[in-house]
CSV table of C-alpha atoms in Angstrom, one decimal:
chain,number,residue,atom,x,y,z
A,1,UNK,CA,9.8,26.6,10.0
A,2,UNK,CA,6.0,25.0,10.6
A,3,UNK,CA,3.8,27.3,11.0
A,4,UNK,CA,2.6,26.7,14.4
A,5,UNK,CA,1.1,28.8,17.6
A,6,UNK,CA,1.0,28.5,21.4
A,7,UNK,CA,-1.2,30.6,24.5
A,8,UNK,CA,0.6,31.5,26.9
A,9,UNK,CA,-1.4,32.8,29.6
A,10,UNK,CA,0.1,35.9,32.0
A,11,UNK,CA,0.3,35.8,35.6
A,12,UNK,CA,1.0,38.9,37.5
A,13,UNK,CA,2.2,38.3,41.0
A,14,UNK,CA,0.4,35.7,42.7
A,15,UNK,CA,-2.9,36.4,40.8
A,16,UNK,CA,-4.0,36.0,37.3
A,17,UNK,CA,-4.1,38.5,35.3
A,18,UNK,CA,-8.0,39.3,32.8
A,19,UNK,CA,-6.2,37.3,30.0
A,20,UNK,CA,-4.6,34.3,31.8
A,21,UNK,CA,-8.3,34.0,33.7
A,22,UNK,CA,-9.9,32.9,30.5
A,23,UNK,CA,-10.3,29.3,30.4
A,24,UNK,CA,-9.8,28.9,26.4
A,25,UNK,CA,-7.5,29.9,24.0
A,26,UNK,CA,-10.4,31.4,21.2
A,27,UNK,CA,-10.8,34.5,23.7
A,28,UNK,CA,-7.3,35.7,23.1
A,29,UNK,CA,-7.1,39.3,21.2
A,30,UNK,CA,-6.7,39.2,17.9
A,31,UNK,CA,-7.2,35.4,17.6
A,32,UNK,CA,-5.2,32.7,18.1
A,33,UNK,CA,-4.2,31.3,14.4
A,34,UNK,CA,-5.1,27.6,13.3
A,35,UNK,CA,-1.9,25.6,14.1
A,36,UNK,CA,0.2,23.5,16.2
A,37,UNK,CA,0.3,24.6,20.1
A,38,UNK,CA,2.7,21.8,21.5
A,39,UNK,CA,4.1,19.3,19.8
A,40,UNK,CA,6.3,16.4,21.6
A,41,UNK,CA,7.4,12.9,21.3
A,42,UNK,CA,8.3,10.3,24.4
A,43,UNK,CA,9.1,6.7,23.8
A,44,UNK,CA,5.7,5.9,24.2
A,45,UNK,CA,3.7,8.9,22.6
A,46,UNK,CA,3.8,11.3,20.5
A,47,UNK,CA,1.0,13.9,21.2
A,48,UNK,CA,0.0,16.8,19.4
A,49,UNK,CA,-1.8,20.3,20.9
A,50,UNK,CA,-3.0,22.5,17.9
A,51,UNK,CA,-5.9,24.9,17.7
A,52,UNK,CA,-8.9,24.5,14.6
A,53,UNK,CA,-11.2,27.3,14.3
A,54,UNK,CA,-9.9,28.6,17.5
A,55,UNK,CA,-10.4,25.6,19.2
A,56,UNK,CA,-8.0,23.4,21.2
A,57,UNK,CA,-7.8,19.8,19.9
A,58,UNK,CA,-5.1,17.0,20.8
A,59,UNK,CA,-3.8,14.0,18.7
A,60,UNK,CA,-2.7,11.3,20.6
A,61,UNK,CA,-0.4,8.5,18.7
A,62,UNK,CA,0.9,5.4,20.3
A,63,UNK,CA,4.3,4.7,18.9
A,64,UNK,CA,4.6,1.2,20.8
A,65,UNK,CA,1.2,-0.3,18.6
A,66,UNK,CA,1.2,2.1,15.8
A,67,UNK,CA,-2.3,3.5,16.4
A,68,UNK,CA,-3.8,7.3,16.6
A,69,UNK,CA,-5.8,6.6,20.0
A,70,UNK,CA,-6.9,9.7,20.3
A,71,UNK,CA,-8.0,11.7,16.7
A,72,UNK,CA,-8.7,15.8,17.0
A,73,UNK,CA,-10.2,14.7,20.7
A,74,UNK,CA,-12.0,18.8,21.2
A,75,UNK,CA,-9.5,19.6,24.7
A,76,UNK,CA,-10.0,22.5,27.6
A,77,UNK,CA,-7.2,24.7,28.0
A,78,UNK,CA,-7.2,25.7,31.8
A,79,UNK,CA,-5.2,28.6,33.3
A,80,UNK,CA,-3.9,28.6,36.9
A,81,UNK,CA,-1.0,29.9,38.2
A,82,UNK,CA,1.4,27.1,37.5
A,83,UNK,CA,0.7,27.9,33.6
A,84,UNK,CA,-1.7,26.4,31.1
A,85,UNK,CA,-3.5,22.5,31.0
A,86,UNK,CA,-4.6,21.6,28.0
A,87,UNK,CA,-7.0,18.6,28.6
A,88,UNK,CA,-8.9,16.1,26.9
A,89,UNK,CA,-11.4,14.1,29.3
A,90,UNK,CA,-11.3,10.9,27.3
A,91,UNK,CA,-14.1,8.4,26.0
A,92,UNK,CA,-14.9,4.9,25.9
A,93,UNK,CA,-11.9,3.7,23.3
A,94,UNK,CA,-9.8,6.7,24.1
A,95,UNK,CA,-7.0,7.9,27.5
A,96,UNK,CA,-7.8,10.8,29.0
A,97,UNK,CA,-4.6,13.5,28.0
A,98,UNK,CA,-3.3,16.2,29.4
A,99,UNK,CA,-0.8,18.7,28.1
A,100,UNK,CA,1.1,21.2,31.0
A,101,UNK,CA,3.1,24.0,30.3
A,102,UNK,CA,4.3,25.9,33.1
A,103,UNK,CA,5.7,29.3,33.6
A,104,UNK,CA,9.1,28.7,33.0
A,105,UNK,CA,8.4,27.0,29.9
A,106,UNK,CA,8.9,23.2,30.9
A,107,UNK,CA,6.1,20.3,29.7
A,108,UNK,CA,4.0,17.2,31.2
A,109,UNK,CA,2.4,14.7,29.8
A,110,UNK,CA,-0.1,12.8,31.4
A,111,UNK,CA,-2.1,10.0,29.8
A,112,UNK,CA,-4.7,8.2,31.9
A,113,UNK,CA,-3.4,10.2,34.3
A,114,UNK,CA,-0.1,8.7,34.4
A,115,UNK,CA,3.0,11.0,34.1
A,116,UNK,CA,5.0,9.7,30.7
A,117,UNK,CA,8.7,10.3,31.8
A,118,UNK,CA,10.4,8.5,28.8
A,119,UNK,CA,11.9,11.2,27.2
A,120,UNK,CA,14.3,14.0,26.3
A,121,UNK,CA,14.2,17.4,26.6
A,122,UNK,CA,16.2,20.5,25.5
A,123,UNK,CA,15.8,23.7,27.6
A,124,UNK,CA,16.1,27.5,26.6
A,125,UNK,CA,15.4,31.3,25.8
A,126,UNK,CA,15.0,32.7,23.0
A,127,UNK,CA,16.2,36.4,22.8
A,128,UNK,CA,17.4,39.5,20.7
A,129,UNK,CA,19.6,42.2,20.9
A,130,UNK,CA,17.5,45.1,19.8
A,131,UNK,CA,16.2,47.2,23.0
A,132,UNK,CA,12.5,47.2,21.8
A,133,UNK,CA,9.6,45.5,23.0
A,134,UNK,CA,7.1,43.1,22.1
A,135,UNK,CA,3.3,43.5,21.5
A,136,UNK,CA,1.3,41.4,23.5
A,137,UNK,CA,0.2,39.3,20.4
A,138,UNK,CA,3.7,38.2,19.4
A,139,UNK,CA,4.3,34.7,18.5
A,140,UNK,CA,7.6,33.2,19.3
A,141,UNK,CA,7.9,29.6,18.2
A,142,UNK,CA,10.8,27.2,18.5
A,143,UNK,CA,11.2,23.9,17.3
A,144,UNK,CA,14.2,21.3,17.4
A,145,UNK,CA,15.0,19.7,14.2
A,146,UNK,CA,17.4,17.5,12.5
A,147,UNK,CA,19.7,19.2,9.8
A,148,UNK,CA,21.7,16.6,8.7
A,149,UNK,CA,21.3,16.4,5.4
A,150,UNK,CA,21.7,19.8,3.2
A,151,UNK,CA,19.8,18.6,0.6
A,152,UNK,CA,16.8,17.8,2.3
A,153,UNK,CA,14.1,19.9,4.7
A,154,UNK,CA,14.6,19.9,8.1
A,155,UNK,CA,12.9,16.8,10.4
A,156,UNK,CA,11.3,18.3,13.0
A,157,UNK,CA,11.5,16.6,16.0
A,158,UNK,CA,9.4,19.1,18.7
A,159,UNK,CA,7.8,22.0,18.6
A,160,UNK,CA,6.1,24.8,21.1
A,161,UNK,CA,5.5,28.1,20.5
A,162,UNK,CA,4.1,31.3,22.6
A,163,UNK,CA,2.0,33.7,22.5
A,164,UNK,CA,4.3,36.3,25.1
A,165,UNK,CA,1.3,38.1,26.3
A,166,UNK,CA,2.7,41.3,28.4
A,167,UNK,CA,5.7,38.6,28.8
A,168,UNK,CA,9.3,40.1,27.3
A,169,UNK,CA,12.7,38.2,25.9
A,170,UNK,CA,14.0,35.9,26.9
A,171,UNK,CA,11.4,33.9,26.9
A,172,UNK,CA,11.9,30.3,28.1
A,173,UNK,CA,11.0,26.7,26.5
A,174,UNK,CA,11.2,23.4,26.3
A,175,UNK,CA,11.5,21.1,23.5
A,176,UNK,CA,10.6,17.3,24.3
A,177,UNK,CA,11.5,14.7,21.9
A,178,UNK,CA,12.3,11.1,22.1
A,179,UNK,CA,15.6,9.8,22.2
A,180,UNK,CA,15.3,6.5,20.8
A,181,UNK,CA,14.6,9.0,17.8
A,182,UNK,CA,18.5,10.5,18.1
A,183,UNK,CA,21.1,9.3,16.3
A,184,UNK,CA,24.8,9.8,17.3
A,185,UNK,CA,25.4,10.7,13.1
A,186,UNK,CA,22.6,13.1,13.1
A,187,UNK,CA,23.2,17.2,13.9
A,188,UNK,CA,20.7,18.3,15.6
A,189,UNK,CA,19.8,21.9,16.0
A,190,UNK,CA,17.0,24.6,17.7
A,191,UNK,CA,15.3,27.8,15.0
A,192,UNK,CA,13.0,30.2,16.4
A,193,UNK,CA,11.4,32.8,15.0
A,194,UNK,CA,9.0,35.8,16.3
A,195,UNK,CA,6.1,36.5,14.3
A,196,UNK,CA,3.3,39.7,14.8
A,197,UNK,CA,0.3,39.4,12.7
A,198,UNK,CA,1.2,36.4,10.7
A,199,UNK,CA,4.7,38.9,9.5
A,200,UNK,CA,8.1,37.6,10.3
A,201,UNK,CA,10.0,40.1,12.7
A,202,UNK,CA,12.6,38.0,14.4
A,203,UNK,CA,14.8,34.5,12.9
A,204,UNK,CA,17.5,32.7,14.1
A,205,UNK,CA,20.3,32.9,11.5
A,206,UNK,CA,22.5,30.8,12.9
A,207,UNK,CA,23.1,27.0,13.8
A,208,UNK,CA,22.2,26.6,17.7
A,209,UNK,CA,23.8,23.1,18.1
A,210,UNK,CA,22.0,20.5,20.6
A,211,UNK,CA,24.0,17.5,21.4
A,212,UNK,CA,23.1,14.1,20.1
A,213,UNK,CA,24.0,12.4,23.2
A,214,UNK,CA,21.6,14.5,25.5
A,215,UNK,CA,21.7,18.6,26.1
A,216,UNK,CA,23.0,19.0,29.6
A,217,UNK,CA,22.9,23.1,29.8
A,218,UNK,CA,20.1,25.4,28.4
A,219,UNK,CA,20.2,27.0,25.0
A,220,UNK,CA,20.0,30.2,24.2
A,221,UNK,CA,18.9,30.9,21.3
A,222,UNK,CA,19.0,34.6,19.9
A,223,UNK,CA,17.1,36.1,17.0
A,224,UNK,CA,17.9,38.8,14.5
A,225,UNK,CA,15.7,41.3,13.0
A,226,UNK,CA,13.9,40.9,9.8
A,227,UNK,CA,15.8,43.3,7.5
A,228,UNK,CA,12.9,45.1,5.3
């Protein structure tokens, strides 16, 4: 899998808790690794969330021209109790972006401050069986990816991971991905893993199969124990 990381930021009733009230991702304990955050295709856009010496950035490419309008623009992540905004304000030659990830895992785009609604998306939880809990500097990450050919890597088509926080399995997600991208020959699948320090704990070992022509019921994606 790409090595990639998200924040998550915790809300405990109707108030924030110390963690989810810091407004930027550099502030989380133990550091939040260099990586991708969110990454997420529409028709339009594909846009891309990562961090770079602990700093939120976002890539912004148009697919419709073919041009990177917005290159490593420096973005505030904001907390609230909706979930986490990622935001870039803009500049003379570049849209203003913004990146929303809610509680329950789901995303929006907004460029220019116009919602981008031409997409896909594949909703989950990833879980395991194992009655043990999670550190609050666990990394879950997911991504959807095309596995049609066994002699090649995986494409990966989306991505978002999570730092869980005091947040336990199953925790939710979604994948967004355009479909002009999908083929009806290709087999698509989602692979999560769980990650503590950089070390593999948790991987999906099976397939969990996403349909071509458009996943109508959430996947559930469960993860097995690293065997040491």
């Amino acid at each position: 899998m790409v090595n990639c990381v998200d924040v998550r930021y915790i809300v405990e009733g109707s108030t924030l808790s110390e963690r989810a009230a810091l407004p930027t991702p550099e502030r989380v304990p133990g550091g939040v690794p260099d990586g991708t955050l969110v990454f997420s295709n529409t028709v339009t856009y594909a846009v891309r969330v990562f961090t770079r010496e602990g700093q939120p950035h976002i890539n912004l490419f148009n697919r419709q021209t073919g041009r990177l309008e917005v290159d490593a623009g420096r973005a505030v992540a904001i907390s609230s109790v909706e979930g986490t905004h990622y935001q870039y304000g803009g500049s003379d030659t570049s849209p203003s972006v913004q990146v929303s990830l809610t509680r329950d895992g789901s995303q929006t785009l907004e460029v220019n401050d116009i919602v981008q609604t031409d997409r896909s998306t594949v909703l989950g939880t990833v879980t395991y069986l194992p009655r043990i809990a999670l550190p609050p500097n666990a990394v879950v990450e997911v991504q959807l990816v095309d596995v049609s050919r066994a002699d090649a890597p995986a494409v990966l088509l989306a991505s978002q991971s999570t730092i869980t926080g005091e947040q336990q399995v199953p925790m939710p997600f979604e994948l967004v991905y355009d479909p002009n991208q999908i083929d009806a020959r290709m087999t698509l699948a989602v692979q999560a893993r769980i990650t503590v320090d950089g070390e593999l704990q948790f991987i999906s070992t099976r397939r969990f199969a996403v349909s071509t022509q458009g996943q109508t019921s959430p996947v559930e994606v469960v993860v097995d124990p690293v065997q040491r």
